[in-house]
mmCIF file of C-alpha atoms in Angstrom:
data_model
loop_
_atom_site.group_PDB
_atom_site.id
_atom_site.type_symbol
_atom_site.label_atom_id
_atom_site.label_comp_id
_atom_site.label_asym_id
_atom_site.label_seq_id
_atom_site.Cartn_x
_atom_site.Cartn_y
_atom_site.Cartn_z
ATOM 1 C CA MET A 20 -44.187 28.783 -41.902
ATOM 2 C CA THR A 21 -41.237 30.811 -40.768
ATOM 3 C CA ASN A 22 -38.436 28.993 -39.242
ATOM 4 C CA LEU A 23 -35.527 30.598 -37.093
ATOM 5 C CA ILE A 24 -32.712 29.143 -35.368
ATOM 6 C CA LEU A 25 -30.896 30.574 -32.308
ATOM 7 C CA VAL A 26 -27.486 29.541 -31.503
ATOM 8 C CA PHE A 27 -25.832 30.752 -28.213
ATOM 9 C CA ALA A 28 -22.979 30.179 -25.849
ATOM 10 C CA SER A 29 -23.008 31.195 -22.242
ATOM 11 C CA MET A 30 -20.670 30.721 -19.315
ATOM 12 C CA THR A 31 -22.137 32.534 -16.298
ATOM 13 C CA GLY A 32 -25.826 32.229 -17.570
ATOM 14 C CA ASN A 33 -26.162 35.852 -18.600
ATOM 15 C CA THR A 34 -26.300 35.268 -22.326
ATOM 16 C CA GLU A 35 -28.507 32.250 -21.638
ATOM 17 C CA GLU A 36 -30.874 34.333 -19.845
ATOM 18 C CA ILE A 37 -30.934 36.773 -22.877
ATOM 19 C CA ALA A 38 -31.612 33.912 -25.219
ATOM 20 C CA GLN A 39 -34.441 32.737 -23.403
ATOM 21 C CA LEU A 40 -35.960 36.128 -23.419
ATOM 22 C CA VAL A 41 -35.099 36.815 -27.032
ATOM 23 C CA GLY A 42 -36.787 33.147 -27.805
ATOM 24 C CA LYS A 43 -39.784 34.132 -26.013
ATOM 25 C CA GLY A 44 -40.094 37.316 -28.076
ATOM 26 C CA VAL A 45 -39.768 35.150 -31.205
ATOM 27 C CA LYS A 46 -42.336 32.814 -29.960
ATOM 28 C CA GLU A 47 -44.739 35.541 -29.522
ATOM 29 C CA ALA A 48 -44.376 36.585 -33.181
ATOM 30 C CA GLY A 49 -45.800 32.963 -34.014
ATOM 31 C CA VAL A 50 -42.603 31.906 -35.704
ATOM 32 C CA ASN A 51 -40.958 28.436 -35.070
ATOM 33 C CA LEU A 52 -37.646 28.438 -33.283
ATOM 34 C CA THR A 53 -35.044 25.962 -32.805
ATOM 35 C CA ILE A 54 -32.347 26.730 -30.028
ATOM 36 C CA ARG A 55 -28.861 25.291 -29.828
ATOM 37 C CA GLU A 56 -26.620 25.880 -26.846
ATOM 38 C CA LEU A 57 -23.027 25.434 -27.824
ATOM 39 C CA PRO A 58 -21.224 23.129 -28.062
ATOM 40 C CA ALA A 59 -24.587 21.616 -29.546
ATOM 41 C CA GLY A 60 -25.422 22.052 -32.984
ATOM 42 C CA GLU A 61 -23.527 22.389 -36.256
ATOM 43 C CA PRO A 62 -22.790 25.447 -38.379
ATOM 44 C CA LYS A 63 -24.276 23.820 -41.540
ATOM 45 C CA GLU A 64 -27.574 23.918 -39.842
ATOM 46 C CA LEU A 65 -27.843 27.508 -40.390
ATOM 47 C CA GLU A 66 -28.447 27.124 -44.084
ATOM 48 C CA GLN A 67 -31.907 25.441 -43.289
ATOM 49 C CA TYR A 68 -33.362 28.275 -41.676
ATOM 50 C CA ASP A 69 -35.141 31.490 -42.815
ATOM 51 C CA GLY A 70 -33.498 33.568 -40.066
ATOM 52 C CA ILE A 71 -30.484 33.232 -37.719
ATOM 53 C CA LEU A 72 -29.864 34.653 -34.333
ATOM 54 C CA LEU A 73 -26.518 34.220 -32.893
ATOM 55 C CA GLY A 74 -25.605 35.209 -29.136
ATOM 56 C CA SER A 75 -22.311 35.070 -27.326
ATOM 57 C CA TYR A 76 -20.851 36.647 -24.151
ATOM 58 C CA THR A 77 -17.464 38.534 -24.809
ATOM 59 C CA TYR A 78 -14.623 37.003 -22.966
ATOM 60 C CA GLY A 79 -12.008 39.243 -21.291
ATOM 61 C CA ASP A 80 -10.808 42.028 -23.492
ATOM 62 C CA GLY A 81 -12.646 41.385 -26.574
ATOM 63 C CA GLU A 82 -12.513 37.814 -27.280
ATOM 64 C CA LEU A 83 -15.338 35.523 -28.624
ATOM 65 C CA ALA A 84 -16.683 32.909 -26.189
ATOM 66 C CA ASP A 85 -14.753 29.730 -25.911
ATOM 67 C CA GLU A 86 -17.708 27.716 -26.702
ATOM 68 C CA PHE A 87 -18.139 29.705 -30.019
ATOM 69 C CA LEU A 88 -14.731 29.294 -31.375
ATOM 70 C CA ASP A 89 -15.061 25.865 -33.102
ATOM 71 C CA PHE A 90 -18.491 26.855 -34.253
ATOM 72 C CA TYR A 91 -16.987 30.261 -35.764
ATOM 73 C CA ASP A 92 -14.254 28.456 -37.686
ATOM 74 C CA ASP A 93 -16.520 25.665 -39.031
ATOM 75 C CA MET A 94 -18.881 28.402 -40.400
ATOM 76 C CA ASP A 95 -16.413 29.215 -43.247
ATOM 77 C CA GLY A 96 -17.629 27.860 -46.636
ATOM 78 C CA LEU A 97 -21.427 28.447 -45.478
ATOM 79 C CA ASN A 98 -23.633 30.052 -48.016
ATOM 80 C CA LEU A 99 -26.049 32.311 -45.998
ATOM 81 C CA ASP A 100 -27.401 34.419 -49.100
ATOM 82 C CA GLY A 101 -30.841 35.056 -48.454
ATOM 83 C CA LYS A 102 -30.817 34.424 -44.887
ATOM 84 C CA MET A 103 -31.553 37.165 -42.473
ATOM 85 C CA ALA A 104 -29.552 37.452 -39.180
ATOM 86 C CA ALA A 105 -28.988 39.370 -35.838
ATOM 87 C CA VAL A 106 -26.800 38.924 -33.094
ATOM 88 C CA PHE A 107 -26.997 39.633 -29.284
ATOM 89 C CA GLY A 108 -24.604 39.307 -26.349
ATOM 90 C CA SER A 109 -23.533 40.162 -22.914
ATOM 91 C CA GLY A 110 -20.280 41.831 -21.803
ATOM 92 C CA ASP A 111 -18.941 43.710 -19.031
ATOM 93 C CA THR A 112 -18.049 47.673 -19.405
ATOM 94 C CA ALA A 113 -15.098 47.136 -16.840
ATOM 95 C CA TYR A 114 -13.091 45.937 -20.010
ATOM 96 C CA GLU A 115 -11.938 48.241 -22.742
ATOM 97 C CA GLN A 116 -13.773 46.229 -25.368
ATOM 98 C CA PHE A 117 -17.490 46.058 -24.669
ATOM 99 C CA CYS A 118 -19.430 43.231 -26.445
ATOM 100 C CA VAL A 119 -17.145 42.607 -29.208
ATOM 101 C CA ALA A 120 -18.322 39.355 -29.728
ATOM 102 C CA VAL A 121 -21.553 40.723 -31.185
ATOM 103 C CA ASP A 122 -19.438 42.762 -33.591
ATOM 104 C CA ILE A 123 -17.323 39.712 -34.527
ATOM 105 C CA LEU A 124 -20.333 37.386 -35.328
ATOM 106 C CA THR A 125 -22.122 40.200 -37.364
ATOM 107 C CA GLU A 126 -18.985 40.510 -39.579
ATOM 108 C CA LYS A 127 -18.727 36.762 -39.957
ATOM 109 C CA LEU A 128 -22.448 36.277 -40.957
ATOM 110 C CA GLN A 129 -22.016 39.394 -43.310
ATOM 111 C CA GLU A 130 -18.937 37.549 -44.809
ATOM 112 C CA LEU A 131 -21.058 34.620 -45.622
ATOM 113 C CA GLY A 132 -23.847 36.457 -47.277
ATOM 114 C CA ALA A 133 -26.369 36.810 -44.572
ATOM 115 C CA THR A 134 -28.314 40.392 -44.238
ATOM 116 C CA ILE A 135 -28.102 41.730 -40.897
ATOM 117 C CA VAL A 136 -31.731 43.167 -40.452
ATOM 118 C CA GLN A 137 -31.172 44.916 -37.004
ATOM 119 C CA GLU A 138 -28.371 46.393 -34.909
ATOM 120 C CA GLY A 139 -26.938 43.893 -32.484
ATOM 121 C CA LEU A 140 -28.305 43.771 -28.934
ATOM 122 C CA LYS A 141 -25.605 44.342 -26.367
ATOM 123 C CA ILE A 142 -26.318 43.952 -22.700
ATOM 124 C CA GLU A 143 -24.192 44.866 -19.782
ATOM 125 C CA LEU A 144 -23.807 41.666 -17.710
ATOM 126 C CA SER A 145 -27.497 40.145 -17.072
ATOM 127 C CA PRO A 146 -30.595 41.576 -18.575
ATOM 128 C CA GLU A 147 -32.227 44.178 -16.336
ATOM 129 C CA ASP A 148 -34.865 45.109 -18.982
ATOM 130 C CA GLU A 149 -36.543 41.894 -20.121
ATOM 131 C CA GLU A 150 -38.659 43.568 -22.501
ATOM 132 C CA LEU A 151 -35.826 45.100 -24.465
ATOM 133 C CA CYS A 152 -34.693 41.445 -25.225
ATOM 134 C CA ILE A 153 -38.162 40.049 -25.776
ATOM 135 C CA ASN A 154 -38.979 43.051 -28.261
ATOM 136 C CA PHE A 155 -35.496 42.251 -29.938
ATOM 137 C CA GLY A 156 -36.715 38.883 -30.552
ATOM 138 C CA LYS A 157 -40.027 39.712 -31.572
ATOM 139 C CA SER A 158 -38.773 42.298 -33.942
ATOM 140 C CA PHE A 159 -36.380 39.998 -35.723
ATOM 141 C CA ALA A 160 -39.189 37.460 -36.093
ATOM 142 C CA GLU A 161 -41.504 39.995 -37.558
ATOM 143 C CA LYS A 162 -38.964 41.306 -40.211
ATOM 144 C CA VAL A 163 -38.240 37.874 -41.316
ATOM 145 C CA LYS A 164 -41.926 36.959 -41.661
ATOM 146 C CA GLU A 165 -42.428 40.206 -43.507
ATOM 147 C CA VAL A 166 -39.635 39.457 -45.933
ATOM 148 C CA LYS A 167 -40.713 35.733 -46.352
ATOM 149 C CA ALA A 168 -44.182 36.727 -47.165
ATOM 150 C CA ILE A 169 -43.109 38.993 -50.053
ATOM 151 C CA ILE A 170 -40.992 36.172 -51.632
#
């Protein structure tokens, strides 16, 4: 069975709503899913899963969510070779840097050896298009299942 982990941080509830919809898509694909809302969860846990989904809001003018800072720093040294990953997040276009947390987390996952299998999902504030979020999760889960079946 394919096992995925979804780790997210949410301050206003927007990213939590996205995470729930992404999770719904993963489950529709028939994949096991573990969800951790920060500060719960340890980075080392990421190594135990076939696929990794990270979600964060972007704070202010392009900063990673406060709840993600320790987790992000503690990811150093992980070996994510062979892991597939994708990132989602919420942001506000009123700021010059829109949804930069998605880019920051994507780069970190790549540095640690993970393969990014789909472009990050960037949502303005809260998800108006629920299907977009559901399909993001479902598509990710299908890609991980497909690769796992080949191995």
